[in-house]
Amino acid sequence: MSATRWGYAASDRCVEVGFVQVEQGASGMKIRLIAIWDQWRNGFWFVPTLCCLVAVALGIVLPSLDAELKVQDIDGLKWLETTAASARTVLSTLAGVLVTVGGVVMSSTMVTLSLTTSQYGPRLLRNFIQNNITQLTIGIFLGVSLYCMLVLRAVEEPNGTVFVPHLSVATAVAGAGVAVAFLVYFIHYVVSAIQTQNVIWSVADELSDAIEALYPQSSSAEGVAKREPDRDPASEPVRRAVGDLRSRVEGYLQAVDLEGLLEAARERDVCFRLTTQPGRFVIRATAICVLERYTEDGNCPDEMRAELEAQLNRHLIVGRYRTPRQDIKCAILELVEVAVRALSPGINDPRTAIECVDQLGAAMNHLISRDSQPAEIRDRQGVVRIVRVPLHVDEVLDTAFQQIRQYGASSVSVTIRLVETLQSIAPEAVRSGHVQAIRRQAEMLTRSAERNLAEENDLADVRVRLMNLQRILNEHESAAKAAHEG
């Protein structure tokens, strides 16, 4: 793929509060290194390659150490002593067997990936590939086999004198034992990993981690007021749009390095108004940001604009697929995909869909109990430097429940569980926007049930739960209104 199409940048640390004091931004080199590390970790070759390199190093160093130590002359290590014939037999046997078993491990991995793709969807492959157990097991088998072949060459030196690397042979046997232990654990992992419950929990844990990282802890009104002091709009410095900044790469926006972008904006006294957000597809040469300056004339030299456009692109991660780094909808859609596949006519497994709804409900409960992401990000002096597109709760709820509601419209159990899930998260909806978002979901469920459920008793069960949900929402609105008037 052309380097002009795909570009990568990354940063692990992000500014996630409205009024912040930040450290120095990450350098472009650090961004590229983190991006490269992410790509290597997501590949299937990196860990096995490291294991093989370590094995080569040990296969060269340990025989030399054997020659220096002379294990047969050390009383405490004489139990390691062996003969040249035994050493050759052990090493050659281990080298052949471990390569064979390593091939079996690879075949088992391919079967697991094939089952995952057909049953849960290709987008969940990332969760399996990133797991270090599979890569480490393959790496250990290949590495120990390679080590045995290297040590086997050292058993007899070119001048014909017999040299037995006792310590190296013992290390090979120990490595084989470790490989067997990893094989047993690998089998256990494969058996567990393909179970539906574990797949759902794995994605749900990833979603929970993303919410924890991206959304600040909920705080009281007093704490928010202290952290984000009241600002008079009239006293805010005036910003004027001076042009668009365009993407120089193409793909899914995986994350934005807010620290680095904030530092770049502070140095040039500008504000970046982002028009896209992580998870969206950006097209090369299209506008992704509006550049704003704190100047009276609102002019911006072309050279300065080009430089800021280059800096903006350096602080973006753009890749071929979505990741939950700063995109919680990515993990949500993975759970939704499992649920939708379970509801397909060929599978017809509402229980799996219900388990996905349960996990989505837990995540939504976790999300609405936290503070929302602020749109404006300020520097130490309180000057707005970045304005981003916030992710609203109604948009997240649509992502979580809309497709499941549509594909499960004729399933009574799925419809009831969707209503019960909204009931469970409604008590946490302390903001009017959250209440309205949940009410909107309830209204869509009501219309869907009335249209698709033919059995009157089933419809009555759904209506009872919807009435309870509406009562909870009405109580919240009344309490919020009374508190506001008081």
Short mmCIF file of N, CA and C in Angstrom, two decimals, residues 69-229:
data_model
loop_
_atom_site.label_atom_id
_atom_site.label_comp_id
_atom_site.label_asym_id
_atom_site.label_seq_id
_atom_site.Cartn_x
_atom_site.Cartn_y
_atom_site.Cartn_z
N LEU A 69 33.23 -22.91 31.22
CA LEU A 69 32.91 -23.41 32.56
C LEU A 69 33.41 -24.83 32.79
N LYS A 70 33.34 -25.69 31.76
CA LYS A 70 33.70 -27.11 31.90
C LYS A 70 32.89 -27.74 33.04
N VAL A 71 31.59 -27.91 32.75
CA VAL A 71 30.65 -28.39 33.76
C VAL A 71 31.10 -29.70 34.39
N GLN A 72 31.77 -30.56 33.61
CA GLN A 72 32.18 -31.87 34.15
C GLN A 72 33.19 -31.75 35.28
N ASP A 73 33.83 -30.58 35.41
CA ASP A 73 34.82 -30.39 36.47
C ASP A 73 34.24 -29.68 37.70
N ILE A 74 32.96 -29.31 37.66
CA ILE A 74 32.32 -28.61 38.78
C ILE A 74 31.46 -29.62 39.54
N ASP A 75 31.75 -29.80 40.82
CA ASP A 75 31.07 -30.83 41.61
C ASP A 75 29.55 -30.64 41.62
N GLY A 76 29.09 -29.42 41.81
CA GLY A 76 27.65 -29.18 41.93
C GLY A 76 26.89 -29.34 40.63
N LEU A 77 27.59 -29.41 39.49
CA LEU A 77 26.91 -29.47 38.19
C LEU A 77 27.20 -30.77 37.44
N LYS A 78 27.81 -31.73 38.11
CA LYS A 78 28.15 -32.98 37.41
C LYS A 78 26.91 -33.76 36.96
N TRP A 79 25.78 -33.50 37.60
CA TRP A 79 24.56 -34.20 37.21
C TRP A 79 24.08 -33.78 35.82
N LEU A 80 24.62 -32.68 35.30
CA LEU A 80 24.26 -32.23 33.95
C LEU A 80 25.07 -32.94 32.87
N GLU A 81 26.10 -33.69 33.29
CA GLU A 81 27.01 -34.29 32.32
C GLU A 81 26.31 -35.37 31.48
N THR A 82 26.63 -35.40 30.20
CA THR A 82 26.07 -36.39 29.28
C THR A 82 27.13 -36.77 28.26
N THR A 83 26.81 -37.71 27.39
CA THR A 83 27.76 -38.14 26.35
C THR A 83 27.44 -37.44 25.04
N ALA A 84 28.38 -37.49 24.12
CA ALA A 84 28.18 -36.86 22.82
C ALA A 84 27.04 -37.52 22.06
N ALA A 85 26.96 -38.84 22.11
CA ALA A 85 25.89 -39.55 21.39
C ALA A 85 24.52 -39.19 21.96
N SER A 86 24.44 -39.16 23.30
CA SER A 86 23.17 -38.80 23.92
C SER A 86 22.78 -37.36 23.58
N ALA A 87 23.77 -36.48 23.59
CA ALA A 87 23.49 -35.08 23.27
C ALA A 87 22.95 -34.94 21.86
N ARG A 88 23.59 -35.64 20.90
CA ARG A 88 23.12 -35.56 19.51
C ARG A 88 21.70 -36.12 19.39
N THR A 89 21.44 -37.23 20.05
CA THR A 89 20.11 -37.84 19.97
C THR A 89 19.04 -36.91 20.55
N VAL A 90 19.33 -36.37 21.73
CA VAL A 90 18.35 -35.49 22.39
C VAL A 90 18.10 -34.24 21.56
N LEU A 91 19.17 -33.61 21.11
CA LEU A 91 19.02 -32.36 20.37
C LEU A 91 18.31 -32.56 19.03
N SER A 92 18.69 -33.60 18.30
CA SER A 92 18.05 -33.84 17.00
C SER A 92 16.58 -34.21 17.17
N THR A 93 16.29 -35.02 18.19
CA THR A 93 14.89 -35.40 18.44
C THR A 93 14.05 -34.19 18.81
N LEU A 94 14.56 -33.38 19.75
CA LEU A 94 13.81 -32.19 20.17
C LEU A 94 13.61 -31.23 19.01
N ALA A 95 14.64 -31.03 18.20
CA ALA A 95 14.51 -30.09 17.08
C ALA A 95 13.40 -30.53 16.13
N GLY A 96 13.35 -31.81 15.79
CA GLY A 96 12.32 -32.29 14.87
C GLY A 96 10.94 -32.27 15.47
N VAL A 97 10.83 -32.74 16.72
CA VAL A 97 9.51 -32.82 17.36
C VAL A 97 8.93 -31.43 17.59
N LEU A 98 9.75 -30.50 18.06
CA LEU A 98 9.24 -29.16 18.37
C LEU A 98 8.79 -28.41 17.12
N VAL A 99 9.51 -28.60 16.01
CA VAL A 99 9.06 -27.98 14.76
C VAL A 99 7.71 -28.56 14.34
N THR A 100 7.56 -29.88 14.48
CA THR A 100 6.30 -30.52 14.11
C THR A 100 5.14 -30.02 14.97
N VAL A 101 5.37 -29.99 16.29
CA VAL A 101 4.31 -29.52 17.19
C VAL A 101 4.03 -28.04 16.96
N GLY A 102 5.07 -27.26 16.65
CA GLY A 102 4.85 -25.86 16.32
C GLY A 102 3.94 -25.70 15.12
N GLY A 103 4.10 -26.58 14.12
CA GLY A 103 3.19 -26.55 12.98
C GLY A 103 1.76 -26.89 13.37
N VAL A 104 1.61 -27.84 14.32
CA VAL A 104 0.27 -28.18 14.81
C VAL A 104 -0.35 -26.99 15.52
N VAL A 105 0.44 -26.27 16.32
CA VAL A 105 -0.06 -25.08 17.00
C VAL A 105 -0.53 -24.04 15.99
N MET A 106 0.25 -23.85 14.93
CA MET A 106 -0.15 -22.89 13.89
C MET A 106 -1.46 -23.33 13.23
N SER A 107 -1.57 -24.62 12.95
CA SER A 107 -2.81 -25.12 12.33
C SER A 107 -4.00 -24.91 13.25
N SER A 108 -3.82 -25.18 14.54
CA SER A 108 -4.90 -24.97 15.50
C SER A 108 -5.29 -23.50 15.56
N THR A 109 -4.29 -22.63 15.48
CA THR A 109 -4.57 -21.20 15.48
C THR A 109 -5.39 -20.80 14.27
N MET A 110 -5.03 -21.33 13.10
CA MET A 110 -5.78 -21.00 11.89
C MET A 110 -7.23 -21.48 11.98
N VAL A 111 -7.42 -22.67 12.56
CA VAL A 111 -8.78 -23.19 12.73
C VAL A 111 -9.57 -22.28 13.67
N THR A 112 -8.93 -21.85 14.76
CA THR A 112 -9.60 -20.96 15.71
C THR A 112 -9.98 -19.65 15.05
N LEU A 113 -9.07 -19.08 14.27
CA LEU A 113 -9.37 -17.83 13.59
C LEU A 113 -10.49 -18.02 12.57
N SER A 114 -10.50 -19.16 11.91
CA SER A 114 -11.57 -19.44 10.94
C SER A 114 -12.92 -19.53 11.64
N LEU A 115 -12.97 -20.23 12.77
CA LEU A 115 -14.22 -20.33 13.53
C LEU A 115 -14.67 -18.97 14.03
N THR A 116 -13.72 -18.18 14.49
CA THR A 116 -14.06 -16.84 14.98
C THR A 116 -14.66 -15.99 13.87
N THR A 117 -14.05 -16.05 12.69
CA THR A 117 -14.54 -15.26 11.57
C THR A 117 -15.95 -15.66 11.17
N SER A 118 -16.21 -16.95 11.10
CA SER A 118 -17.52 -17.41 10.64
C SER A 118 -18.61 -17.21 11.69
N GLN A 119 -18.26 -17.33 12.97
CA GLN A 119 -19.28 -17.28 14.01
C GLN A 119 -19.48 -15.88 14.57
N TYR A 120 -18.40 -15.12 14.75
CA TYR A 120 -18.51 -13.83 15.41
C TYR A 120 -18.23 -12.65 14.49
N GLY A 121 -17.65 -12.89 13.33
CA GLY A 121 -17.35 -11.80 12.42
C GLY A 121 -15.86 -11.52 12.34
N PRO A 122 -15.40 -11.05 11.19
CA PRO A 122 -13.96 -10.84 10.99
C PRO A 122 -13.38 -9.73 11.84
N ARG A 123 -14.21 -8.81 12.30
CA ARG A 123 -13.67 -7.69 13.07
C ARG A 123 -13.21 -8.10 14.47
N LEU A 124 -13.63 -9.28 14.92
CA LEU A 124 -13.17 -9.74 16.23
C LEU A 124 -11.86 -10.50 16.15
N LEU A 125 -11.31 -10.66 14.95
CA LEU A 125 -10.02 -11.33 14.83
C LEU A 125 -8.93 -10.57 15.58
N ARG A 126 -9.06 -9.24 15.61
CA ARG A 126 -8.04 -8.43 16.28
C ARG A 126 -7.87 -8.85 17.74
N ASN A 127 -8.96 -9.20 18.41
CA ASN A 127 -8.87 -9.60 19.82
C ASN A 127 -8.06 -10.89 19.99
N PHE A 128 -8.16 -11.80 19.03
CA PHE A 128 -7.42 -13.06 19.12
C PHE A 128 -5.97 -12.88 18.70
N ILE A 129 -5.75 -12.10 17.65
CA ILE A 129 -4.39 -11.91 17.17
C ILE A 129 -3.55 -11.18 18.20
N GLN A 130 -4.14 -10.22 18.91
CA GLN A 130 -3.40 -9.44 19.89
C GLN A 130 -3.03 -10.25 21.12
N ASN A 131 -3.69 -11.38 21.33
CA ASN A 131 -3.40 -12.17 22.53
C ASN A 131 -2.00 -12.76 22.43
N ASN A 132 -1.20 -12.56 23.47
CA ASN A 132 0.20 -12.98 23.43
C ASN A 132 0.39 -14.48 23.61
N ILE A 133 -0.62 -15.18 24.13
CA ILE A 133 -0.45 -16.61 24.40
C ILE A 133 -0.18 -17.38 23.11
N THR A 134 -0.98 -17.12 22.09
CA THR A 134 -0.80 -17.82 20.82
C THR A 134 0.56 -17.52 20.21
N GLN A 135 0.90 -16.24 20.15
CA GLN A 135 2.17 -15.85 19.55
C GLN A 135 3.35 -16.39 20.36
N LEU A 136 3.23 -16.34 21.69
CA LEU A 136 4.33 -16.80 22.53
C LEU A 136 4.51 -18.32 22.43
N THR A 137 3.41 -19.05 22.33
CA THR A 137 3.50 -20.51 22.19
C THR A 137 4.21 -20.88 20.89
N ILE A 138 3.80 -20.26 19.80
CA ILE A 138 4.47 -20.53 18.52
C ILE A 138 5.94 -20.13 18.59
N GLY A 139 6.21 -18.97 19.19
CA GLY A 139 7.58 -18.49 19.29
C GLY A 139 8.46 -19.41 20.11
N ILE A 140 7.94 -19.94 21.21
CA ILE A 140 8.74 -20.84 22.06
C ILE A 140 9.06 -22.14 21.32
N PHE A 141 8.09 -22.71 20.65
CA PHE A 141 8.35 -23.96 19.92
C PHE A 141 9.38 -23.74 18.81
N LEU A 142 9.22 -22.69 18.03
CA LEU A 142 10.18 -22.43 16.96
C LEU A 142 11.54 -22.05 17.53
N GLY A 143 11.53 -21.25 18.59
CA GLY A 143 12.79 -20.81 19.19
C GLY A 143 13.59 -21.95 19.78
N VAL A 144 12.94 -22.81 20.56
CA VAL A 144 13.65 -23.95 21.17
C VAL A 144 14.16 -24.90 20.09
N SER A 145 13.36 -25.11 19.05
CA SER A 145 13.82 -25.97 17.95
C SER A 145 15.05 -25.37 17.26
N LEU A 146 15.02 -24.08 17.02
CA LEU A 146 16.17 -23.42 16.39
C LEU A 146 17.39 -23.48 17.31
N TYR A 147 17.16 -23.31 18.60
CA TYR A 147 18.25 -23.40 19.58
C TYR A 147 18.88 -24.80 19.56
N CYS A 148 18.05 -25.84 19.50
CA CYS A 148 18.58 -27.20 19.48
C CYS A 148 19.45 -27.44 18.25
N MET A 149 19.03 -26.92 17.11
CA MET A 149 19.82 -27.11 15.89
C MET A 149 21.17 -26.40 15.98
N LEU A 150 21.19 -25.22 16.60
CA LEU A 150 22.45 -24.49 16.75
C LEU A 150 23.39 -25.20 17.72
N VAL A 151 22.85 -25.71 18.82
CA VAL A 151 23.69 -26.41 19.79
C VAL A 151 24.19 -27.73 19.21
N LEU A 152 23.37 -28.36 18.37
CA LEU A 152 23.76 -29.63 17.76
C LEU A 152 25.03 -29.47 16.92
N ARG A 153 25.18 -28.32 16.31
CA ARG A 153 26.38 -28.07 15.50
C ARG A 153 27.64 -27.97 16.35
N ALA A 154 27.47 -27.64 17.64
CA ALA A 154 28.64 -27.43 18.50
C ALA A 154 29.09 -28.70 19.21
N VAL A 155 28.35 -29.79 19.04
CA VAL A 155 28.72 -31.01 19.76
C VAL A 155 30.08 -31.51 19.32
N GLU A 156 30.42 -31.39 18.06
CA GLU A 156 31.72 -31.84 17.58
C GLU A 156 32.36 -30.71 16.80
N GLU A 157 33.54 -30.28 17.20
CA GLU A 157 34.23 -29.17 16.57
C GLU A 157 34.86 -29.61 15.25
N PRO A 158 35.19 -28.65 14.37
CA PRO A 158 35.74 -28.98 13.05
C PRO A 158 37.03 -29.79 13.09
N ASN A 159 37.85 -29.63 14.12
CA ASN A 159 39.12 -30.37 14.16
C ASN A 159 38.94 -31.83 14.58
N GLY A 160 37.70 -32.22 14.83
CA GLY A 160 37.44 -33.61 15.12
C GLY A 160 37.39 -33.94 16.60
N THR A 161 37.81 -33.04 17.45
CA THR A 161 37.75 -33.30 18.90
C THR A 161 36.31 -33.24 19.37
N VAL A 162 35.99 -34.11 20.27
CA VAL A 162 34.62 -34.18 20.77
C VAL A 162 34.42 -33.12 21.85
N PHE A 163 33.36 -32.33 21.67
CA PHE A 163 33.00 -31.32 22.67
C PHE A 163 31.52 -31.49 22.97
N VAL A 164 31.20 -31.73 24.23
CA VAL A 164 29.80 -31.90 24.64
C VAL A 164 29.39 -30.69 25.48
N PRO A 165 28.50 -29.83 24.97
CA PRO A 165 28.04 -28.67 25.75
C PRO A 165 26.97 -29.09 26.75
N HIS A 166 27.41 -29.59 27.89
CA HIS A 166 26.48 -30.16 28.86
C HIS A 166 25.40 -29.16 29.28
N LEU A 167 25.81 -27.95 29.62
CA LEU A 167 24.85 -26.94 30.08
C LEU A 167 23.87 -26.58 28.96
N SER A 168 24.37 -26.49 27.74
CA SER A 168 23.50 -26.15 26.60
C SER A 168 22.47 -27.23 26.34
N VAL A 169 22.88 -28.51 26.47
CA VAL A 169 21.94 -29.61 26.28
C VAL A 169 20.88 -29.59 27.37
N ALA A 170 21.29 -29.36 28.62
CA ALA A 170 20.32 -29.29 29.72
C ALA A 170 19.34 -28.14 29.50
N THR A 171 19.85 -27.02 28.98
CA THR A 171 18.98 -25.89 28.69
C THR A 171 17.96 -26.25 27.61
N ALA A 172 18.38 -27.03 26.61
CA ALA A 172 17.46 -27.46 25.56
C ALA A 172 16.34 -28.33 26.14
N VAL A 173 16.71 -29.24 27.05
CA VAL A 173 15.70 -30.09 27.69
C VAL A 173 14.73 -29.24 28.51
N ALA A 174 15.28 -28.27 29.25
CA ALA A 174 14.42 -27.37 30.04
C ALA A 174 13.50 -26.57 29.12
N GLY A 175 14.05 -26.09 28.00
CA GLY A 175 13.22 -25.36 27.04
C GLY A 175 12.10 -26.21 26.48
N ALA A 176 12.38 -27.48 26.24
CA ALA A 176 11.33 -28.39 25.77
C ALA A 176 10.23 -28.55 26.81
N GLY A 177 10.64 -28.62 28.10
CA GLY A 177 9.65 -28.69 29.16
C GLY A 177 8.77 -27.46 29.20
N VAL A 178 9.38 -26.29 29.04
CA VAL A 178 8.61 -25.04 29.00
C VAL A 178 7.65 -25.05 27.81
N ALA A 179 8.12 -25.55 26.66
CA ALA A 179 7.27 -25.61 25.47
C ALA A 179 6.06 -26.51 25.70
N VAL A 180 6.27 -27.65 26.37
CA VAL A 180 5.15 -28.54 26.67
C VAL A 180 4.15 -27.85 27.59
N ALA A 181 4.64 -27.13 28.60
CA ALA A 181 3.75 -26.40 29.50
C ALA A 181 2.93 -25.36 28.74
N PHE A 182 3.59 -24.65 27.83
CA PHE A 182 2.87 -23.66 27.03
C PHE A 182 1.86 -24.33 26.11
N LEU A 183 2.18 -25.52 25.61
CA LEU A 183 1.24 -26.24 24.75
C LEU A 183 -0.04 -26.58 25.52
N VAL A 184 0.12 -27.05 26.75
CA VAL A 184 -1.05 -27.38 27.57
C VAL A 184 -1.89 -26.13 27.82
N TYR A 185 -1.20 -25.03 28.16
CA TYR A 185 -1.95 -23.79 28.41
C TYR A 185 -2.58 -23.26 27.13
N PHE A 186 -1.90 -23.44 26.00
CA PHE A 186 -2.45 -22.99 24.73
C PHE A 186 -3.75 -23.72 24.40
N ILE A 187 -3.76 -25.04 24.64
CA ILE A 187 -4.99 -25.81 24.40
C ILE A 187 -6.11 -25.29 25.30
N HIS A 188 -5.78 -25.05 26.58
CA HIS A 188 -6.76 -24.49 27.50
C HIS A 188 -7.27 -23.14 27.01
N TYR A 189 -6.36 -22.32 26.50
CA TYR A 189 -6.75 -20.99 26.02
C TYR A 189 -7.67 -21.08 24.81
N VAL A 190 -7.34 -21.96 23.86
CA VAL A 190 -8.16 -22.09 22.66
C VAL A 190 -9.56 -22.56 23.01
N VAL A 191 -9.64 -23.57 23.90
CA VAL A 191 -10.95 -24.08 24.31
C VAL A 191 -11.77 -22.98 24.97
N SER A 192 -11.12 -22.15 25.77
CA SER A 192 -11.84 -21.07 26.45
C SER A 192 -12.16 -19.91 25.52
N ALA A 193 -11.22 -19.59 24.63
CA ALA A 193 -11.36 -18.39 23.82
C ALA A 193 -12.52 -18.46 22.85
N ILE A 194 -12.84 -19.65 22.34
CA ILE A 194 -13.90 -19.75 21.34
C ILE A 194 -15.28 -19.86 21.97
N GLN A 195 -15.37 -19.90 23.29
CA GLN A 195 -16.67 -19.93 23.94
C GLN A 195 -17.32 -18.55 23.84
N THR A 196 -18.60 -18.55 23.55
CA THR A 196 -19.31 -17.30 23.30
C THR A 196 -19.21 -16.34 24.48
N GLN A 197 -19.39 -16.88 25.69
CA GLN A 197 -19.36 -16.01 26.87
C GLN A 197 -18.02 -15.30 27.00
N ASN A 198 -16.94 -16.02 26.75
CA ASN A 198 -15.62 -15.41 26.89
C ASN A 198 -15.35 -14.39 25.80
N VAL A 199 -15.84 -14.65 24.59
CA VAL A 199 -15.70 -13.66 23.52
C VAL A 199 -16.42 -12.38 23.89
N ILE A 200 -17.64 -12.51 24.40
CA ILE A 200 -18.42 -11.33 24.77
C ILE A 200 -17.76 -10.58 25.91
N TRP A 201 -17.29 -11.31 26.92
CA TRP A 201 -16.64 -10.66 28.05
C TRP A 201 -15.35 -9.96 27.63
N SER A 202 -14.62 -10.56 26.71
CA SER A 202 -13.38 -9.94 26.24
C SER A 202 -13.64 -8.59 25.59
N VAL A 203 -14.64 -8.54 24.71
CA VAL A 203 -14.97 -7.28 24.05
C VAL A 203 -15.54 -6.29 25.06
N ALA A 204 -16.36 -6.78 26.00
CA ALA A 204 -16.94 -5.90 27.01
C ALA A 204 -15.86 -5.29 27.91
N ASP A 205 -14.85 -6.07 28.26
CA ASP A 205 -13.75 -5.53 29.06
C ASP A 205 -13.01 -4.44 28.30
N GLU A 206 -12.83 -4.66 27.01
CA GLU A 206 -12.16 -3.65 26.18
C GLU A 206 -12.99 -2.37 26.13
N LEU A 207 -14.30 -2.51 26.02
CA LEU A 207 -15.19 -1.35 26.01
C LEU A 207 -15.14 -0.62 27.34
N SER A 208 -15.15 -1.36 28.44
CA SER A 208 -15.07 -0.74 29.76
C SER A 208 -13.76 0.01 29.95
N ASP A 209 -12.66 -0.57 29.48
CA ASP A 209 -11.37 0.11 29.58
C ASP A 209 -11.36 1.40 28.77
N ALA A 210 -11.99 1.38 27.59
CA ALA A 210 -12.04 2.58 26.76
C ALA A 210 -12.85 3.68 27.43
N ILE A 211 -13.98 3.33 28.04
CA ILE A 211 -14.78 4.32 28.75
C ILE A 211 -14.00 4.89 29.93
N GLU A 212 -13.31 4.01 30.65
CA GLU A 212 -12.51 4.44 31.80
C GLU A 212 -11.43 5.43 31.38
N ALA A 213 -10.83 5.20 30.23
CA ALA A 213 -9.72 6.06 29.78
C ALA A 213 -10.20 7.36 29.17
N LEU A 214 -11.35 7.34 28.50
CA LEU A 214 -11.77 8.49 27.71
C LEU A 214 -12.69 9.44 28.45
N TYR A 215 -13.40 8.96 29.47
CA TYR A 215 -14.39 9.80 30.14
C TYR A 215 -13.98 10.01 31.59
N PRO A 216 -13.97 11.27 32.04
CA PRO A 216 -13.56 11.56 33.42
C PRO A 216 -14.58 11.06 34.43
N GLN A 217 -14.10 10.85 35.64
CA GLN A 217 -14.98 10.43 36.71
C GLN A 217 -16.05 11.48 36.96
N SER A 218 -17.27 11.00 37.24
CA SER A 218 -18.35 11.93 37.54
C SER A 218 -18.04 12.67 38.83
N SER A 219 -18.32 13.95 38.83
CA SER A 219 -18.03 14.77 40.00
C SER A 219 -19.23 15.61 40.35
N SER A 220 -19.24 16.11 41.56
CA SER A 220 -20.35 16.93 42.01
C SER A 220 -20.34 18.27 41.31
N ALA A 221 -21.45 18.98 41.44
CA ALA A 221 -21.54 20.30 40.81
C ALA A 221 -20.49 21.23 41.38
N GLU A 222 -20.21 21.10 42.68
CA GLU A 222 -19.19 21.95 43.29
C GLU A 222 -17.82 21.65 42.71
N GLY A 223 -17.52 20.35 42.51
CA GLY A 223 -16.22 20.00 41.95
C GLY A 223 -16.08 20.46 40.52
N VAL A 224 -17.13 20.36 39.74
CA VAL A 224 -17.07 20.81 38.36
C VAL A 224 -16.87 22.31 38.31
N ALA A 225 -17.57 23.02 39.17
CA ALA A 225 -17.43 24.47 39.17
C ALA A 225 -16.02 24.88 39.54
N LYS A 226 -15.39 24.11 40.43
CA LYS A 226 -14.03 24.44 40.82
C LYS A 226 -13.05 24.14 39.71
N ARG A 227 -13.30 23.03 38.99
CA ARG A 227 -12.38 22.65 37.95
C ARG A 227 -12.57 23.50 36.70
N GLU A 228 -13.83 23.84 36.40
CA GLU A 228 -14.11 24.64 35.23
C GLU A 228 -14.83 25.90 35.68
N PRO A 229 -14.11 26.94 36.03
CA PRO A 229 -14.72 28.14 36.55
C PRO A 229 -15.62 28.80 35.51
#
